[in-house]
């Protein structure tokens, strides 16, 4: 009987979104959506770097992304400055997901442009996103992208035209080949965001 009472009490607390004695900062359902809209999303937008506007924009220009989706031609990219001088795909992907959830399609398009530019990696060479490995190799990313150094064994990139994943950290010049491997958590959020463009 005691276990049943505790279970019912716990279920009731979850269903009403409150804990005994709680008066503030409980974020379930409607409260969570409001908190996302009013607090987290505005703070995230403060981290945006826009192509041709912010000098710290870390991606190649959208005009240098040959595989850019046709519907995104002419759209300027937005990158999320998740650390001074750095954009990581987890931050970019999360912003894409939230922009889609919030119905901010123009923002989502710009974030997607930067996502594809990240996959391009470096301008004026074949797309090289995902062509690295997440280790501490000290190979310049430019050397892999322009073919000076062979793509590391076991890395599946450039196997299908137009199919590549962004490296986890941009710009590649910060960390070389260690920046170029894909980060699946960022990829999953980004792909979920892109679904909102359909």
PDB file of C-alpha atoms in Angstrom:
ATOM      1  CA  UNK A   1       0.000   0.000   0.000  1.00  0.00           C
ATOM      2  CA  UNK A   2       2.797   2.380   0.885  1.00  0.00           C
ATOM      3  CA  UNK A   3       4.507   1.833  -2.503  1.00  0.00           C
ATOM      4  CA  UNK A   4       1.197   2.514  -4.295  1.00  0.00           C
ATOM      5  CA  UNK A   5       0.684   5.747  -2.327  1.00  0.00           C
ATOM      6  CA  UNK A   6       4.211   6.939  -3.176  1.00  0.00           C
ATOM      7  CA  UNK A   7       3.711   6.072  -6.862  1.00  0.00           C
ATOM      8  CA  UNK A   8       0.385   7.909  -7.013  1.00  0.00           C
ATOM      9  CA  UNK A   9       1.876  10.912  -5.220  1.00  0.00           C
ATOM     10  CA  UNK A  10       4.857  10.990  -7.598  1.00  0.00           C
ATOM     11  CA  UNK A  11       2.581  10.665 -10.625  1.00  0.00           C
ATOM     12  CA  UNK A  12       0.428  13.514  -9.372  1.00  0.00           C
ATOM     13  CA  UNK A  13       3.462  15.751  -8.864  1.00  0.00           C
ATOM     14  CA  UNK A  14       4.771  15.040 -12.360  1.00  0.00           C
ATOM     15  CA  UNK A  15       1.376  15.574 -13.936  1.00  0.00           C
ATOM     16  CA  UNK A  16       0.903  18.982 -12.326  1.00  0.00           C
ATOM     17  CA  UNK A  17       4.550  19.932 -12.786  1.00  0.00           C
ATOM     18  CA  UNK A  18       5.314  20.757  -9.170  1.00  0.00           C
ATOM     19  CA  UNK A  19       7.268  19.389  -6.262  1.00  0.00           C
ATOM     20  CA  UNK A  20       6.257  19.753  -2.623  1.00  0.00           C
ATOM     21  CA  UNK A  21       7.033  23.284  -1.510  1.00  0.00           C
ATOM     22  CA  UNK A  22       8.223  24.374  -4.969  1.00  0.00           C
ATOM     23  CA  UNK A  23       7.208  27.907  -5.881  1.00  0.00           C
ATOM     24  CA  UNK A  24       9.434  28.882  -8.841  1.00  0.00           C
ATOM     25  CA  UNK A  25      11.686  27.519 -11.578  1.00  0.00           C
ATOM     26  CA  UNK A  26       9.644  24.419 -12.343  1.00  0.00           C
ATOM     27  CA  UNK A  27       9.785  23.827 -16.078  1.00  0.00           C
ATOM     28  CA  UNK A  28       7.372  21.279 -17.423  1.00  0.00           C
ATOM     29  CA  UNK A  29       5.337  21.528 -20.631  1.00  0.00           C
ATOM     30  CA  UNK A  30       3.984  25.066 -21.044  1.00  0.00           C
ATOM     31  CA  UNK A  31       6.435  26.497 -18.524  1.00  0.00           C
ATOM     32  CA  UNK A  32       9.360  24.863 -20.356  1.00  0.00           C
ATOM     33  CA  UNK A  33       8.211  26.256 -23.705  1.00  0.00           C
ATOM     34  CA  UNK A  34       7.843  29.727 -22.237  1.00  0.00           C
ATOM     35  CA  UNK A  35      11.294  29.508 -20.645  1.00  0.00           C
ATOM     36  CA  UNK A  36      12.810  28.406 -23.959  1.00  0.00           C
ATOM     37  CA  UNK A  37      11.066  31.249 -25.792  1.00  0.00           C
ATOM     38  CA  UNK A  38      11.724  33.969 -23.211  1.00  0.00           C
ATOM     39  CA  UNK A  39      15.124  33.032 -21.802  1.00  0.00           C
ATOM     40  CA  UNK A  40      17.213  30.453 -23.650  1.00  0.00           C
ATOM     41  CA  UNK A  41      16.426  31.340 -27.259  1.00  0.00           C
ATOM     42  CA  UNK A  42      17.117  35.088 -26.894  1.00  0.00           C
ATOM     43  CA  UNK A  43      20.405  34.251 -25.135  1.00  0.00           C
ATOM     44  CA  UNK A  44      21.317  31.821 -27.914  1.00  0.00           C
ATOM     45  CA  UNK A  45      20.613  34.473 -30.563  1.00  0.00           C
ATOM     46  CA  UNK A  46      23.120  36.761 -28.859  1.00  0.00           C
ATOM     47  CA  UNK A  47      25.775  34.239 -29.978  1.00  0.00           C
ATOM     48  CA  UNK A  48      24.879  34.473 -33.682  1.00  0.00           C
ATOM     49  CA  UNK A  49      27.562  35.525 -36.160  1.00  0.00           C
ATOM     50  CA  UNK A  50      26.215  36.530 -39.566  1.00  0.00           C
ATOM     51  CA  UNK A  51      28.117  36.087 -42.823  1.00  0.00           C
ATOM     52  CA  UNK A  52      29.296  39.428 -44.304  1.00  0.00           C
ATOM     53  CA  UNK A  53      28.310  41.228 -41.076  1.00  0.00           C
ATOM     54  CA  UNK A  54      30.451  39.723 -38.318  1.00  0.00           C
ATOM     55  CA  UNK A  55      34.208  39.493 -38.891  1.00  0.00           C
ATOM     56  CA  UNK A  56      34.356  36.375 -36.703  1.00  0.00           C
ATOM     57  CA  UNK A  57      32.077  34.341 -38.988  1.00  0.00           C
ATOM     58  CA  UNK A  58      34.106  31.086 -39.129  1.00  0.00           C
ATOM     59  CA  UNK A  59      32.659  29.392 -42.221  1.00  0.00           C
ATOM     60  CA  UNK A  60      33.485  29.681 -45.909  1.00  0.00           C
ATOM     61  CA  UNK A  61      31.239  32.189 -47.692  1.00  0.00           C
ATOM     62  CA  UNK A  62      27.976  30.709 -48.954  1.00  0.00           C
ATOM     63  CA  UNK A  63      29.065  31.578 -52.492  1.00  0.00           C
ATOM     64  CA  UNK A  64      31.988  29.152 -51.989  1.00  0.00           C
ATOM     65  CA  UNK A  65      29.718  26.181 -51.202  1.00  0.00           C
ATOM     66  CA  UNK A  66      29.056  24.424 -54.540  1.00  0.00           C
ATOM     67  CA  UNK A  67      26.633  21.890 -53.004  1.00  0.00           C
ATOM     68  CA  UNK A  68      24.513  24.540 -51.247  1.00  0.00           C
ATOM     69  CA  UNK A  69      20.843  23.586 -51.473  1.00  0.00           C
ATOM     70  CA  UNK A  70      19.185  25.457 -54.327  1.00  0.00           C
ATOM     71  CA  UNK A  71      16.530  26.979 -52.080  1.00  0.00           C
ATOM     72  CA  UNK A  72      19.291  28.504 -49.937  1.00  0.00           C
ATOM     73  CA  UNK A  73      21.175  30.282 -52.738  1.00  0.00           C
ATOM     74  CA  UNK A  74      21.521  33.944 -51.833  1.00  0.00           C
ATOM     75  CA  UNK A  75      20.844  33.335 -48.117  1.00  0.00           C
ATOM     76  CA  UNK A  76      23.637  34.510 -45.824  1.00  0.00           C
ATOM     77  CA  UNK A  77      24.814  32.064 -43.176  1.00  0.00           C
ATOM     78  CA  UNK A  78      24.486  32.369 -39.415  1.00  0.00           C
ATOM     79  CA  UNK A  79      26.988  30.563 -37.205  1.00  0.00           C
ATOM     80  CA  UNK A  80      26.691  30.131 -33.448  1.00  0.00           C
ATOM     81  CA  UNK A  81      29.740  31.497 -31.634  1.00  0.00           C
ATOM     82  CA  UNK A  82      29.874  28.815 -28.943  1.00  0.00           C
ATOM     83  CA  UNK A  83      33.332  29.844 -27.769  1.00  0.00           C
ATOM     84  CA  UNK A  84      35.272  32.961 -28.723  1.00  0.00           C
ATOM     85  CA  UNK A  85      36.548  32.275 -32.207  1.00  0.00           C
ATOM     86  CA  UNK A  86      34.945  28.831 -32.426  1.00  0.00           C
ATOM     87  CA  UNK A  87      31.704  27.277 -33.627  1.00  0.00           C
ATOM     88  CA  UNK A  88      31.004  23.678 -32.655  1.00  0.00           C
ATOM     89  CA  UNK A  89      28.389  21.566 -34.393  1.00  0.00           C
ATOM     90  CA  UNK A  90      26.608  20.836 -31.128  1.00  0.00           C
ATOM     91  CA  UNK A  91      25.844  24.552 -30.739  1.00  0.00           C
ATOM     92  CA  UNK A  92      24.984  24.979 -34.405  1.00  0.00           C
ATOM     93  CA  UNK A  93      22.783  21.878 -34.497  1.00  0.00           C
ATOM     94  CA  UNK A  94      20.908  22.839 -31.333  1.00  0.00           C
ATOM     95  CA  UNK A  95      20.184  26.296 -32.749  1.00  0.00           C
ATOM     96  CA  UNK A  96      18.868  24.711 -35.970  1.00  0.00           C
ATOM     97  CA  UNK A  97      16.591  22.405 -34.003  1.00  0.00           C
ATOM     98  CA  UNK A  98      15.234  25.220 -31.836  1.00  0.00           C
ATOM     99  CA  UNK A  99      14.766  27.600 -34.793  1.00  0.00           C
ATOM    100  CA  UNK A 100      12.648  24.915 -36.442  1.00  0.00           C
ATOM    101  CA  UNK A 101      10.620  24.338 -33.270  1.00  0.00           C
ATOM    102  CA  UNK A 102      10.074  28.086 -32.907  1.00  0.00           C
ATOM    103  CA  UNK A 103       8.924  28.402 -36.520  1.00  0.00           C
ATOM    104  CA  UNK A 104      11.699  30.890 -37.347  1.00  0.00           C
ATOM    105  CA  UNK A 105      12.238  29.593 -40.864  1.00  0.00           C
ATOM    106  CA  UNK A 106      14.413  32.465 -42.117  1.00  0.00           C
ATOM    107  CA  UNK A 107      16.753  31.960 -39.156  1.00  0.00           C
ATOM    108  CA  UNK A 108      16.736  28.213 -39.778  1.00  0.00           C
ATOM    109  CA  UNK A 109      17.655  28.750 -43.431  1.00  0.00           C
ATOM    110  CA  UNK A 110      20.622  30.924 -42.460  1.00  0.00           C
ATOM    111  CA  UNK A 111      21.760  28.427 -39.836  1.00  0.00           C
ATOM    112  CA  UNK A 112      21.490  25.661 -42.455  1.00  0.00           C
ATOM    113  CA  UNK A 113      23.638  27.656 -44.884  1.00  0.00           C
ATOM    114  CA  UNK A 114      26.367  27.848 -42.230  1.00  0.00           C
ATOM    115  CA  UNK A 115      25.906  24.117 -41.530  1.00  0.00           C
ATOM    116  CA  UNK A 116      26.533  23.339 -45.193  1.00  0.00           C
ATOM    117  CA  UNK A 117      29.446  25.780 -45.285  1.00  0.00           C
ATOM    118  CA  UNK A 118      30.924  23.875 -42.346  1.00  0.00           C
ATOM    119  CA  UNK A 119      30.624  20.692 -44.401  1.00  0.00           C
ATOM    120  CA  UNK A 120      32.447  22.466 -47.222  1.00  0.00           C
ATOM    121  CA  UNK A 121      35.201  23.162 -44.711  1.00  0.00           C
ATOM    122  CA  UNK A 122      37.557  25.317 -46.740  1.00  0.00           C
ATOM    123  CA  UNK A 123      36.754  27.411 -49.802  1.00  0.00           C
ATOM    124  CA  UNK A 124      37.935  26.539 -53.295  1.00  0.00           C
ATOM    125  CA  UNK A 125      38.573  22.817 -52.699  1.00  0.00           C
ATOM    126  CA  UNK A 126      36.241  19.802 -52.811  1.00  0.00           C
ATOM    127  CA  UNK A 127      34.073  19.575 -49.683  1.00  0.00           C
ATOM    128  CA  UNK A 128      36.134  18.053 -46.898  1.00  0.00           C
ATOM    129  CA  UNK A 129      33.880  18.128 -43.825  1.00  0.00           C
ATOM    130  CA  UNK A 130      34.124  14.883 -41.899  1.00  0.00           C
ATOM    131  CA  UNK A 131      37.422  14.005 -43.602  1.00  0.00           C
ATOM    132  CA  UNK A 132      39.373  14.186 -40.378  1.00  0.00           C
ATOM    133  CA  UNK A 133      39.520  12.218 -37.201  1.00  0.00           C
ATOM    134  CA  UNK A 134      38.777  13.252 -33.637  1.00  0.00           C
ATOM    135  CA  UNK A 135      42.271  12.813 -32.314  1.00  0.00           C
ATOM    136  CA  UNK A 136      45.303  14.929 -31.675  1.00  0.00           C
ATOM    137  CA  UNK A 137      47.010  14.476 -35.046  1.00  0.00           C
ATOM    138  CA  UNK A 138      48.814  17.657 -35.976  1.00  0.00           C
ATOM    139  CA  UNK A 139      48.023  17.735 -39.679  1.00  0.00           C
ATOM    140  CA  UNK A 140      46.876  21.012 -41.146  1.00  0.00           C
ATOM    141  CA  UNK A 141      43.256  20.699 -42.286  1.00  0.00           C
ATOM    142  CA  UNK A 142      44.090  22.637 -45.447  1.00  0.00           C
ATOM    143  CA  UNK A 143      46.529  19.853 -46.418  1.00  0.00           C
ATOM    144  CA  UNK A 144      43.786  17.228 -46.188  1.00  0.00           C
ATOM    145  CA  UNK A 145      41.222  19.397 -47.973  1.00  0.00           C
ATOM    146  CA  UNK A 146      43.457  20.250 -50.902  1.00  0.00           C
ATOM    147  CA  UNK A 147      44.833  16.688 -51.192  1.00  0.00           C
ATOM    148  CA  UNK A 148      48.407  17.425 -50.066  1.00  0.00           C
ATOM    149  CA  UNK A 149      47.951  14.788 -47.338  1.00  0.00           C
ATOM    150  CA  UNK A 150      45.899  11.631 -47.821  1.00  0.00           C
ATOM    151  CA  UNK A 151      42.586  11.309 -46.024  1.00  0.00           C
ATOM    152  CA  UNK A 152      43.180   9.146 -42.918  1.00  0.00           C
ATOM    153  CA  UNK A 153      42.356   5.438 -43.234  1.00  0.00           C
ATOM    154  CA  UNK A 154      38.852   4.417 -42.212  1.00  0.00           C
ATOM    155  CA  UNK A 155      37.344   7.865 -42.754  1.00  0.00           C
ATOM    156  CA  UNK A 156      34.301   7.733 -45.004  1.00  0.00           C
ATOM    157  CA  UNK A 157      34.245  11.086 -46.724  1.00  0.00           C
ATOM    158  CA  UNK A 158      34.072  12.077 -50.365  1.00  0.00           C
ATOM    159  CA  UNK A 159      32.578   8.676 -51.153  1.00  0.00           C
ATOM    160  CA  UNK A 160      29.287  10.111 -52.468  1.00  0.00           C
ATOM    161  CA  UNK A 161      29.127  13.492 -54.220  1.00  0.00           C
ATOM    162  CA  UNK A 162      27.399  16.052 -52.026  1.00  0.00           C
ATOM    163  CA  UNK A 163      27.276  13.703 -49.031  1.00  0.00           C
ATOM    164  CA  UNK A 164      29.503  14.934 -46.261  1.00  0.00           C
ATOM    165  CA  UNK A 165      29.160  15.870 -42.626  1.00  0.00           C
ATOM    166  CA  UNK A 166      30.500  18.994 -40.987  1.00  0.00           C
ATOM    167  CA  UNK A 167      33.587  18.760 -38.870  1.00  0.00           C
ATOM    168  CA  UNK A 168      32.755  19.284 -35.220  1.00  0.00           C
ATOM    169  CA  UNK A 169      34.773  22.495 -34.768  1.00  0.00           C
ATOM    170  CA  UNK A 170      35.159  25.515 -37.039  1.00  0.00           C
ATOM    171  CA  UNK A 171      37.296  27.077 -38.261  1.00  0.00           C
ATOM    172  CA  UNK A 172      39.495  24.092 -39.003  1.00  0.00           C
ATOM    173  CA  UNK A 173      42.557  26.285 -38.651  1.00  0.00           C
ATOM    174  CA  UNK A 174      42.057  26.252 -34.871  1.00  0.00           C
ATOM    175  CA  UNK A 175      42.775  22.553 -34.379  1.00  0.00           C
ATOM    176  CA  UNK A 176      43.647  21.021 -37.747  1.00  0.00           C
ATOM    177  CA  UNK A 177      42.574  17.470 -38.476  1.00  0.00           C
ATOM    178  CA  UNK A 178      41.193  16.994 -34.961  1.00  0.00           C
ATOM    179  CA  UNK A 179      38.468  19.516 -35.843  1.00  0.00           C
ATOM    180  CA  UNK A 180      37.288  17.697 -38.936  1.00  0.00           C
ATOM    181  CA  UNK A 181      35.683  14.557 -37.543  1.00  0.00           C
ATOM    182  CA  UNK A 182      31.900  14.537 -37.263  1.00  0.00           C
ATOM    183  CA  UNK A 183      30.088  14.844 -33.898  1.00  0.00           C
ATOM    184  CA  UNK A 184      26.894  12.794 -34.043  1.00  0.00           C
ATOM    185  CA  UNK A 185      25.048  14.688 -31.290  1.00  0.00           C
ATOM    186  CA  UNK A 186      25.343  17.944 -33.241  1.00  0.00           C
ATOM    187  CA  UNK A 187      24.477  16.141 -36.482  1.00  0.00           C
ATOM    188  CA  UNK A 188      21.279  14.679 -35.010  1.00  0.00           C
ATOM    189  CA  UNK A 189      20.018  18.051 -33.780  1.00  0.00           C
ATOM    190  CA  UNK A 190      20.831  19.708 -37.109  1.00  0.00           C
ATOM    191  CA  UNK A 191      19.087  17.052 -39.187  1.00  0.00           C
ATOM    192  CA  UNK A 192      16.029  17.306 -36.934  1.00  0.00           C
ATOM    193  CA  UNK A 193      16.059  21.072 -37.526  1.00  0.00           C
ATOM    194  CA  UNK A 194      16.379  20.649 -41.294  1.00  0.00           C
ATOM    195  CA  UNK A 195      13.180  18.560 -41.286  1.00  0.00           C
ATOM    196  CA  UNK A 196      11.332  21.792 -40.480  1.00  0.00           C
ATOM    197  CA  UNK A 197      12.423  23.149 -43.887  1.00  0.00           C
ATOM    198  CA  UNK A 198      10.523  20.384 -45.704  1.00  0.00           C
TER     199      UNK A 198
END
